Coordinates of C-alpha atoms in Angstrom, one line a residue:
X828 CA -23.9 10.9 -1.0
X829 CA -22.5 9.1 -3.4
X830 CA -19.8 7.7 -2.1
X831 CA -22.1 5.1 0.3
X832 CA -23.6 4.0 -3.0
X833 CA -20.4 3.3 -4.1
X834 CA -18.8 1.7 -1.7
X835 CA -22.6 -0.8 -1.3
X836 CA -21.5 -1.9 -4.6
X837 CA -17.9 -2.9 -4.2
X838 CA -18.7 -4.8 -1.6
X839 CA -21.0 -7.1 -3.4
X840 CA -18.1 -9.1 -4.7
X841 CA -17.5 -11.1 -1.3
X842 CA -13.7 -10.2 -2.0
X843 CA -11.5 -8.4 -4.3
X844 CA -8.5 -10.2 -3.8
X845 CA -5.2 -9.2 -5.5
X846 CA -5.1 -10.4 -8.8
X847 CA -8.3 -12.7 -8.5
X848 CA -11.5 -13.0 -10.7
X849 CA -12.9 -11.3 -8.4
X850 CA -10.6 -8.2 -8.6
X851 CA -11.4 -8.3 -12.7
X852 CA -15.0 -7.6 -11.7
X853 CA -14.6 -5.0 -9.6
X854 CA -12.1 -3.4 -12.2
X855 CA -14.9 -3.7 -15.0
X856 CA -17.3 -2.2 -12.6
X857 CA -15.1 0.7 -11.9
X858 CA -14.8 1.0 -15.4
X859 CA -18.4 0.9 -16.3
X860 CA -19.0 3.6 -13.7
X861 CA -16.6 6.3 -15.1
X862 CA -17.6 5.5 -18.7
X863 CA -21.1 6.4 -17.4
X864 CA -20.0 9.4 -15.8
X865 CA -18.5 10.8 -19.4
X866 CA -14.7 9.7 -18.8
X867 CA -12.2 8.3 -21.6
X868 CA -10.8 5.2 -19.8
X869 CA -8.1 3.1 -19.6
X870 CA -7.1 -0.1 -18.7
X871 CA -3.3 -1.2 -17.8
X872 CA -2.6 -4.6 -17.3
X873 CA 0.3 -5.9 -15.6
X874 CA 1.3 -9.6 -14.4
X875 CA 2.0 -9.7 -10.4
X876 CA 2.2 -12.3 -7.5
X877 CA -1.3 -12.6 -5.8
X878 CA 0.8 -12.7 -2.1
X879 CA 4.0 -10.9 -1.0
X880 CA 2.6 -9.8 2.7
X881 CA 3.4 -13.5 3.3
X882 CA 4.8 -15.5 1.0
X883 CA 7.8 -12.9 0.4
X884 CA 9.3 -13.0 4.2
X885 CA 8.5 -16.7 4.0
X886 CA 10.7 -17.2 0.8
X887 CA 13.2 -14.8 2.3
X888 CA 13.4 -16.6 6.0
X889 CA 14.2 -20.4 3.7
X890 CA 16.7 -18.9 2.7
X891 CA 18.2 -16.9 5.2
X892 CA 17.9 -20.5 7.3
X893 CA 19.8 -22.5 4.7
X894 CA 22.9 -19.7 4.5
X895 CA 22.7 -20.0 8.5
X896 CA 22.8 -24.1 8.9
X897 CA 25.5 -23.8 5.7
X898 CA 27.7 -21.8 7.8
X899 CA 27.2 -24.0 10.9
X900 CA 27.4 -27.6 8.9
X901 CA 30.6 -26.6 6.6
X902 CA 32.3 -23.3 7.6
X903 CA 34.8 -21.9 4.3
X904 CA 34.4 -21.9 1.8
X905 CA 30.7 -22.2 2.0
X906 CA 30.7 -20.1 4.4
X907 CA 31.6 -16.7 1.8
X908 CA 28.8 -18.2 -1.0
X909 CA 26.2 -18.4 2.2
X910 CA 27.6 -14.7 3.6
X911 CA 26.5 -13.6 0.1
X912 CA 23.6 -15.2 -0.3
X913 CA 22.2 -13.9 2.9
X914 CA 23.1 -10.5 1.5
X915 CA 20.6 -11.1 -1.3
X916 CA 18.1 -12.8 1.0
X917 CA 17.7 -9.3 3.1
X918 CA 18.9 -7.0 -0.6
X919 CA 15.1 -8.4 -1.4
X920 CA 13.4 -7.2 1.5
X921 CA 14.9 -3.8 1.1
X922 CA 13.8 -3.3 -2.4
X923 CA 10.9 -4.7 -1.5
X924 CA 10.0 -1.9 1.3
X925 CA 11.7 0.7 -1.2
X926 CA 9.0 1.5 -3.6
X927 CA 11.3 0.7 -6.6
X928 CA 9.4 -1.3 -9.5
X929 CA 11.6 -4.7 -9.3
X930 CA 10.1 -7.4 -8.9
X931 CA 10.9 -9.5 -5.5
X932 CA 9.4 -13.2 -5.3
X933 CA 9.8 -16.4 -7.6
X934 CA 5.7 -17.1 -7.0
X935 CA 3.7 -17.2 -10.2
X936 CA 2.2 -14.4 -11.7
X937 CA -1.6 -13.5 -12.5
X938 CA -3.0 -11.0 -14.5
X939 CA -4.1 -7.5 -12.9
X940 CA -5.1 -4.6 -13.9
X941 CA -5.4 -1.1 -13.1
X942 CA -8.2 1.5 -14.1
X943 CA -7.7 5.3 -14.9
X944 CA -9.3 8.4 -17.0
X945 CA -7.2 8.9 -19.7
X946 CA -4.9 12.2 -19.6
X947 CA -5.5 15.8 -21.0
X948 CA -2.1 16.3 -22.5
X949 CA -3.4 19.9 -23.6
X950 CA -3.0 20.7 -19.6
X951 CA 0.7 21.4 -18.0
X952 CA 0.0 20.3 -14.3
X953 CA -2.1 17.0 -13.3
X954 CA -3.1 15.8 -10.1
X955 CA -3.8 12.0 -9.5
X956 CA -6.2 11.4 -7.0
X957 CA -5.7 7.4 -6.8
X958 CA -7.5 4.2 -4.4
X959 CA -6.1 0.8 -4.5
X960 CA -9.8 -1.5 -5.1
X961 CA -8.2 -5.1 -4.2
X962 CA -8.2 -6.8 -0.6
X963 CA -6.0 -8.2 1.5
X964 CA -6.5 -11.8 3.2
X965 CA -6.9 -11.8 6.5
X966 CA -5.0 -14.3 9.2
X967 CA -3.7 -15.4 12.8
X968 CA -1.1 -11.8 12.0
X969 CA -4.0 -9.6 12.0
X970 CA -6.0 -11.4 15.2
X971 CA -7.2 -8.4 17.1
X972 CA -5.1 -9.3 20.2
X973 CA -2.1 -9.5 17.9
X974 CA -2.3 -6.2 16.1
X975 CA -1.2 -3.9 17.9
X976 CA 1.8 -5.4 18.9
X977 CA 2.1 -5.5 14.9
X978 CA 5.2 -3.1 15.1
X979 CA 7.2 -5.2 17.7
X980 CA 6.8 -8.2 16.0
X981 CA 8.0 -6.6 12.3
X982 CA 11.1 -5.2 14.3
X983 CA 12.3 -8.7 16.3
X984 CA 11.5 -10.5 12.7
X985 CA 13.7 -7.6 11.3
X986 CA 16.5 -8.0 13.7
X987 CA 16.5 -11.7 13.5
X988 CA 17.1 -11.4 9.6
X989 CA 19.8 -9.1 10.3
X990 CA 21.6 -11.2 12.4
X991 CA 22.1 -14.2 9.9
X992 CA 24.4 -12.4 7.6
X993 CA 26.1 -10.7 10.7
X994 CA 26.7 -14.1 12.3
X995 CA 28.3 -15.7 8.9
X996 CA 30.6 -12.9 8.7
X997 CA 31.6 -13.2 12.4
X998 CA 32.2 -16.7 11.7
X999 CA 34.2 -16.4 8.7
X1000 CA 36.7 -14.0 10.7
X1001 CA 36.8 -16.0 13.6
X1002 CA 34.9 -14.1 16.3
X1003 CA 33.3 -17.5 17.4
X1004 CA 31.5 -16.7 20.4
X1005 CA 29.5 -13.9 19.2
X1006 CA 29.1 -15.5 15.9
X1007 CA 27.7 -18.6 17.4
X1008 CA 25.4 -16.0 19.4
X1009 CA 24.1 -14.3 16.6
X1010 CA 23.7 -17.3 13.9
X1011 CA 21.7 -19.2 17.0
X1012 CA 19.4 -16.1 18.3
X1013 CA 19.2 -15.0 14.3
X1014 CA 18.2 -19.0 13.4
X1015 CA 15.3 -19.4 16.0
X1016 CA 14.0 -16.0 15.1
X1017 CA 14.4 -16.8 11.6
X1018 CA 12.8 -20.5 12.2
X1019 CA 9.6 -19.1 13.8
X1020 CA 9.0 -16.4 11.9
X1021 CA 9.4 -19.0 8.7
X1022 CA 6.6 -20.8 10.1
X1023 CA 4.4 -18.2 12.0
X1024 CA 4.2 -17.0 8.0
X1025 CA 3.3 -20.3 6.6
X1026 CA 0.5 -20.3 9.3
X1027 CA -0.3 -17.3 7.9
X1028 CA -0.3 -18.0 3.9
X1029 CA -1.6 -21.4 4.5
X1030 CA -4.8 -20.0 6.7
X1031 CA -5.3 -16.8 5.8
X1032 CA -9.1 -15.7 4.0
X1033 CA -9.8 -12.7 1.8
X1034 CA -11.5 -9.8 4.1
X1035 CA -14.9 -8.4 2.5
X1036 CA -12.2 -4.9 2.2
X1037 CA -15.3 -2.5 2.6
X1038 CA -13.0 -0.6 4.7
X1039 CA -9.6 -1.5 2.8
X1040 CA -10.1 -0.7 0.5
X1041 CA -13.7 0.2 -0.6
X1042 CA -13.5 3.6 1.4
X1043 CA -10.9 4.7 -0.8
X1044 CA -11.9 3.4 -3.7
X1045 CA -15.9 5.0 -3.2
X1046 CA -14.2 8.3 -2.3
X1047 CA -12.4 8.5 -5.4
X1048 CA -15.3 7.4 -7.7
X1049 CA -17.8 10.3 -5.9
X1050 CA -14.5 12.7 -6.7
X1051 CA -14.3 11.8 -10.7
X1052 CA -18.5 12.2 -10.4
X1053 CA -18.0 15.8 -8.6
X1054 CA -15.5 16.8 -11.0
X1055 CA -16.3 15.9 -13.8
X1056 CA -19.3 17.9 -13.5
X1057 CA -17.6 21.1 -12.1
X1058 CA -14.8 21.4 -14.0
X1059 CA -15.8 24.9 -14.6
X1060 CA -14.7 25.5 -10.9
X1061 CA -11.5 24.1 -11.5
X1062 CA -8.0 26.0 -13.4
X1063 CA -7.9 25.9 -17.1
X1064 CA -4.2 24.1 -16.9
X1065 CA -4.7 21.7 -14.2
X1066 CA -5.9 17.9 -15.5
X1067 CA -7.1 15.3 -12.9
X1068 CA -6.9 12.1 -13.3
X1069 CA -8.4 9.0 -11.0
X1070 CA -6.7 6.4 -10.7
X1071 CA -7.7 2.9 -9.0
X1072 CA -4.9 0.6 -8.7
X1073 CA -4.9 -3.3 -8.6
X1074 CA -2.8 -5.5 -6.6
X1075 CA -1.5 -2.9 -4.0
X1076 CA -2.1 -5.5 -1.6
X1077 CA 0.5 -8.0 -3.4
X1078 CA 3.1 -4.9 -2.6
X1079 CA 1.4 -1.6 -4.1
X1080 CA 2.6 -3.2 -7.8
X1081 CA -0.7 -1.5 -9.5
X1082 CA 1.5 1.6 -8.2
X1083 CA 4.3 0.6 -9.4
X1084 CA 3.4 -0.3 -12.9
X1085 CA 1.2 2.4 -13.6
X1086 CA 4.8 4.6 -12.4
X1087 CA 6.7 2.0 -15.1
X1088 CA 4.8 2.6 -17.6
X1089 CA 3.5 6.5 -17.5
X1090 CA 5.9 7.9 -14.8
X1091 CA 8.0 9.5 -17.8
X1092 CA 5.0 11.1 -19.6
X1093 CA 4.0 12.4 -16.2
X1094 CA 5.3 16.4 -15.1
X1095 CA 7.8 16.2 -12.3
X1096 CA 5.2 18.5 -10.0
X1097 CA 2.5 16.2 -10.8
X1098 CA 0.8 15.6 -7.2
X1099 CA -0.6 12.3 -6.2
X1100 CA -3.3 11.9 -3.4
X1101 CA -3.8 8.4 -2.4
X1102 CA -6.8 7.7 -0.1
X1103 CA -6.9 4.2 1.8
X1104 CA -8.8 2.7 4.5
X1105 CA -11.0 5.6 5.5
X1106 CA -14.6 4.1 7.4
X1107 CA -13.5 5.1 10.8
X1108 CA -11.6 7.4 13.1
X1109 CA -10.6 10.6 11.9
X1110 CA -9.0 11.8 8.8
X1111 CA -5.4 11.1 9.2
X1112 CA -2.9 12.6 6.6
X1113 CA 0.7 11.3 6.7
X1114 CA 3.7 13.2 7.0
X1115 CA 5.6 10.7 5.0
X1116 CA 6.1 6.8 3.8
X1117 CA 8.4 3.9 4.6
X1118 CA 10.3 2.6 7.5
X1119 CA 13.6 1.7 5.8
X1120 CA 13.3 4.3 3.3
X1121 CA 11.6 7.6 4.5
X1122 CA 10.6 10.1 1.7
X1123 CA 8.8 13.0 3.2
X1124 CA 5.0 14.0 2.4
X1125 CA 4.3 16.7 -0.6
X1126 CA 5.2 20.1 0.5
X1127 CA 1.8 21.5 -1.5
X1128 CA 0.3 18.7 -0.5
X1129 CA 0.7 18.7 2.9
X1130 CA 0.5 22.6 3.6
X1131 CA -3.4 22.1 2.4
X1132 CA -3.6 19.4 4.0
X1133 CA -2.0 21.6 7.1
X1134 CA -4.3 24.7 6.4
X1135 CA -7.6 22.2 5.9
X1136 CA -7.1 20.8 9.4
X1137 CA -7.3 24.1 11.6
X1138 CA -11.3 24.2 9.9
X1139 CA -11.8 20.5 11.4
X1140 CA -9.5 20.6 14.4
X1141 CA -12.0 17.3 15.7
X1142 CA -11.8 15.2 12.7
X1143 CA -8.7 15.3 11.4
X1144 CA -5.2 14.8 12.5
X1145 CA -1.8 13.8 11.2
X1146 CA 0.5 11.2 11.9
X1147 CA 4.2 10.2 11.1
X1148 CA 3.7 7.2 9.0
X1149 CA 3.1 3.6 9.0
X1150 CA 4.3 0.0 9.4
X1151 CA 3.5 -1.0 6.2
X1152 CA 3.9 1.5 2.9
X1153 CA 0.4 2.8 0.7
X1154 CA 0.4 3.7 -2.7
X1155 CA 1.7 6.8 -2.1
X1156 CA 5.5 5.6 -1.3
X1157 CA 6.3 4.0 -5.2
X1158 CA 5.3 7.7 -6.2
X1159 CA 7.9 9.1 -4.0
X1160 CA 10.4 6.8 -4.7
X1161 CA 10.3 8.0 -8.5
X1162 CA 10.7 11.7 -7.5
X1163 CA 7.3 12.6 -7.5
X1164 CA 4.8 14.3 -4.6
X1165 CA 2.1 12.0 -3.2
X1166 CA 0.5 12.6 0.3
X1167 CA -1.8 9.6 1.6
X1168 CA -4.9 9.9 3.7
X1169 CA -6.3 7.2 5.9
X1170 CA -8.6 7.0 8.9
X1171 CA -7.3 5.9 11.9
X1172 CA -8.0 6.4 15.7
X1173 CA -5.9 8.8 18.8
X1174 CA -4.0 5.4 19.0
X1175 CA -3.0 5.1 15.2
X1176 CA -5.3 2.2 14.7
X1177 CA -7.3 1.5 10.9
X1178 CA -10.6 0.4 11.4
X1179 CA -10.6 -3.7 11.5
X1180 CA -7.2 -3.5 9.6
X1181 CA -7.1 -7.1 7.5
X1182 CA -10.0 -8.7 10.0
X1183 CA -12.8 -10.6 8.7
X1184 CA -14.8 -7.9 10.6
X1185 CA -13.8 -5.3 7.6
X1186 CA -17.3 -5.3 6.2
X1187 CA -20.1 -2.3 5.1
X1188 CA -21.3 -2.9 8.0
X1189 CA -18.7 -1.6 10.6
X1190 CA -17.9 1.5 8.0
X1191 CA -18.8 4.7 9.6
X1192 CA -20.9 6.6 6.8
X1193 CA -21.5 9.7 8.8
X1194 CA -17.9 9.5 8.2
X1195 CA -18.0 8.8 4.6
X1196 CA -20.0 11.5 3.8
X1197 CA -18.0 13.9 5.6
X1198 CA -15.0 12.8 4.1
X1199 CA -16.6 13.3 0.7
X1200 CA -17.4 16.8 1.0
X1201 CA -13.6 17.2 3.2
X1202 CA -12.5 16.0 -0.3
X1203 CA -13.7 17.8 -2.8
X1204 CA -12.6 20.9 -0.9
X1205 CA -9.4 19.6 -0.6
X1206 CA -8.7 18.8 -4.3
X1207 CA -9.8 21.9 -5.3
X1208 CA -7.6 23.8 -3.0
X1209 CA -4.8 21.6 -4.2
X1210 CA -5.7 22.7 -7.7
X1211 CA -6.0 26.4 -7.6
X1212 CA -2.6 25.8 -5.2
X1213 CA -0.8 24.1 -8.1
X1214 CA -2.0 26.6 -10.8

């Protein structure tokens, strides 16, 4: 299969960290391997932040911790200026989580890239079959006795946030005891979080990303290979493009600048499938993305995805969503349909999710191959469905 071959030589770069030098090689080879293959190919670059799984709630937590002590130290008419302030403190989480193109930290930028066959604009429908290629560092967040309390964590750090800008308001209209409450339980949750995140940004090592994402991105290459040469099998009016997307990691902005940039030249039915993180478990298709901002899965795309499953009741399943977005949420947010696929176990769990143990060697390739062939079934069914 081609897809193991693949995925051997993406993992030869150590890491292919958001951004990095080591994400340009990875992007050349990607482009190297669809020139070979008889593609027309593209290169975007864009300028991004190499961290915002870290350094973003970090930034946001200062600040939310110098509004609070503001409030506490001076009272009006500091108070309002901190009030607002907080506001914009938790405004840039939101758009942040929202899968809107605007850019959220004051870190410097670096150059990325993202890769993609060019499009055949004598076609009327399109189908994006897309793989982020970069890694993620791993750190004390993603400890495998920590992750899978992952989701309680995000929501106490969450409510903590919440409660600066509800304390400062308390304050300012003279509700003092549960002011004082809030600003206190909201500071210490702010405080540790602030440093349980520098812990993080200051320790944290770039994963080997064989499983996130170098399933994905092996998938996708083994997809342009198949289709390319069975394009006969495929409708006259229906273009496919592949698209492999750098810095999804720094908060999907390969997404979200391939969406700048070509979202208005794209058809409003045009259907993205994103694959991530898919060398173990079972094929899981999402029902939709984001926790502050839910946009539902496709309709086309999840009915095949529906019919598909009843023909591998044991290896695939669907689920909800998850804690953190996938490329698939900036495509929704512009008004477009996207389903994403990962693998995860009964439990909901990716395979070594941001651990240093995400290496070839732990990627299930029975999988992998099984996946491939689920694949190419699926993409043609969502072809003929769209024609």
């Amino acid at each position: 299969m081609k897809s193991i071959y693949y995925l051997k030589e993406l993992t030869k770069f150590g890491h292919r960290g958001s951004a990095t030098k080591n994400e340009k090689q990875a992007a050349d080879y990607i482009l190297n391997e669809l020139k070979k293959m008889g593609y027309k190919v593209e290169i975007q670059t864009f300028k991004t932040t190499r961290d915002n799984l870290y350094m973003l709630p970090l930034q946001v937590g200062v600040l939310l911790f110098i509004c609070g002590l503001f409030s506490l130290m001076y009272g009006r008419p500091l108070e309002i200026a901190a009030f607002l302030l907080s506001l914009f403190a938790i405004s840039l989480l939101l758009l942040e989580v929202s899968g809107k193109p605007i850019e959220t930290s004051i870190m410097p930028r670096h150059l990325s890239q993202n890769v993609f066959t060019t499009f055949d604009e004598s076609r009327s429908k399109r189908i994006i079959v897309s793989a982020h290629y970069d890694t993620q560092r791993g750190s004390l967040m993603y400890h495998p006795k920590i992750v899978d309390k992952l989701s309680i964590i995000y929501n106490i750090c969450y409510v903590g946030f919440g409660l600066v800008p509800i304390g400062i308001l308390l304050k300012a209209l003279k509700l003092n005891v549960i002011a004082y409450i809030s600003l206190y339980l909201g500071l210490f949750i702010v405080f540790v979080t602030v440093i349980f995140m520098a812990i993080c940004e200051v320790t944290g090592r770039y994963t080997q990303g064989a499983n996130d994402n170098g399933t994905g991105t092996a998938l996708t290459l083994a997809l342009a290979n198949c289709y390319i040469n069975n394009k006969d099998k495929f409708p006259d009016n229906v273009d496919v493009i592949f698209l492999f997307t750098g810095s999804e990691e720094a908060g999907e902005r390969g997404m979200k600048n391939f969406i700048k940039k070509y979202g208005k030249k794209l058809p409003k039915d045009t259907q993205f499938i994103i694959l991530d993180n898919l060398g173990s478990g079972k094929i899981t298709y999402l029902e939709g993305e984001g926790i502050v901002f839910y946009k539902r899965a496709s309709e086309l795309l999840f009915d095949v995805a529906e019919d598909m499953a009843k023909g591998h009741a044991d290896k695939v399943q669907k689920m909800k969503n998850l804690l953190l977005p996938t490329d698939a949420l900036p495509a929704m947010a512009a008004g477009f349909d996207a389903i994403a696929f990962l693998a995860k176990d009964e439990k909901g769990r990716l395979g070594n999710y941001h651990w240093y143990t995400d290496t070839i060697e732990n990627v299930d390739t029975e999988l992998l191959d099984y996946e491939e062939e689920f694949f190419k079934e699926y993409l043609l069914k969502v072809a003929q469905r769209l024609n």
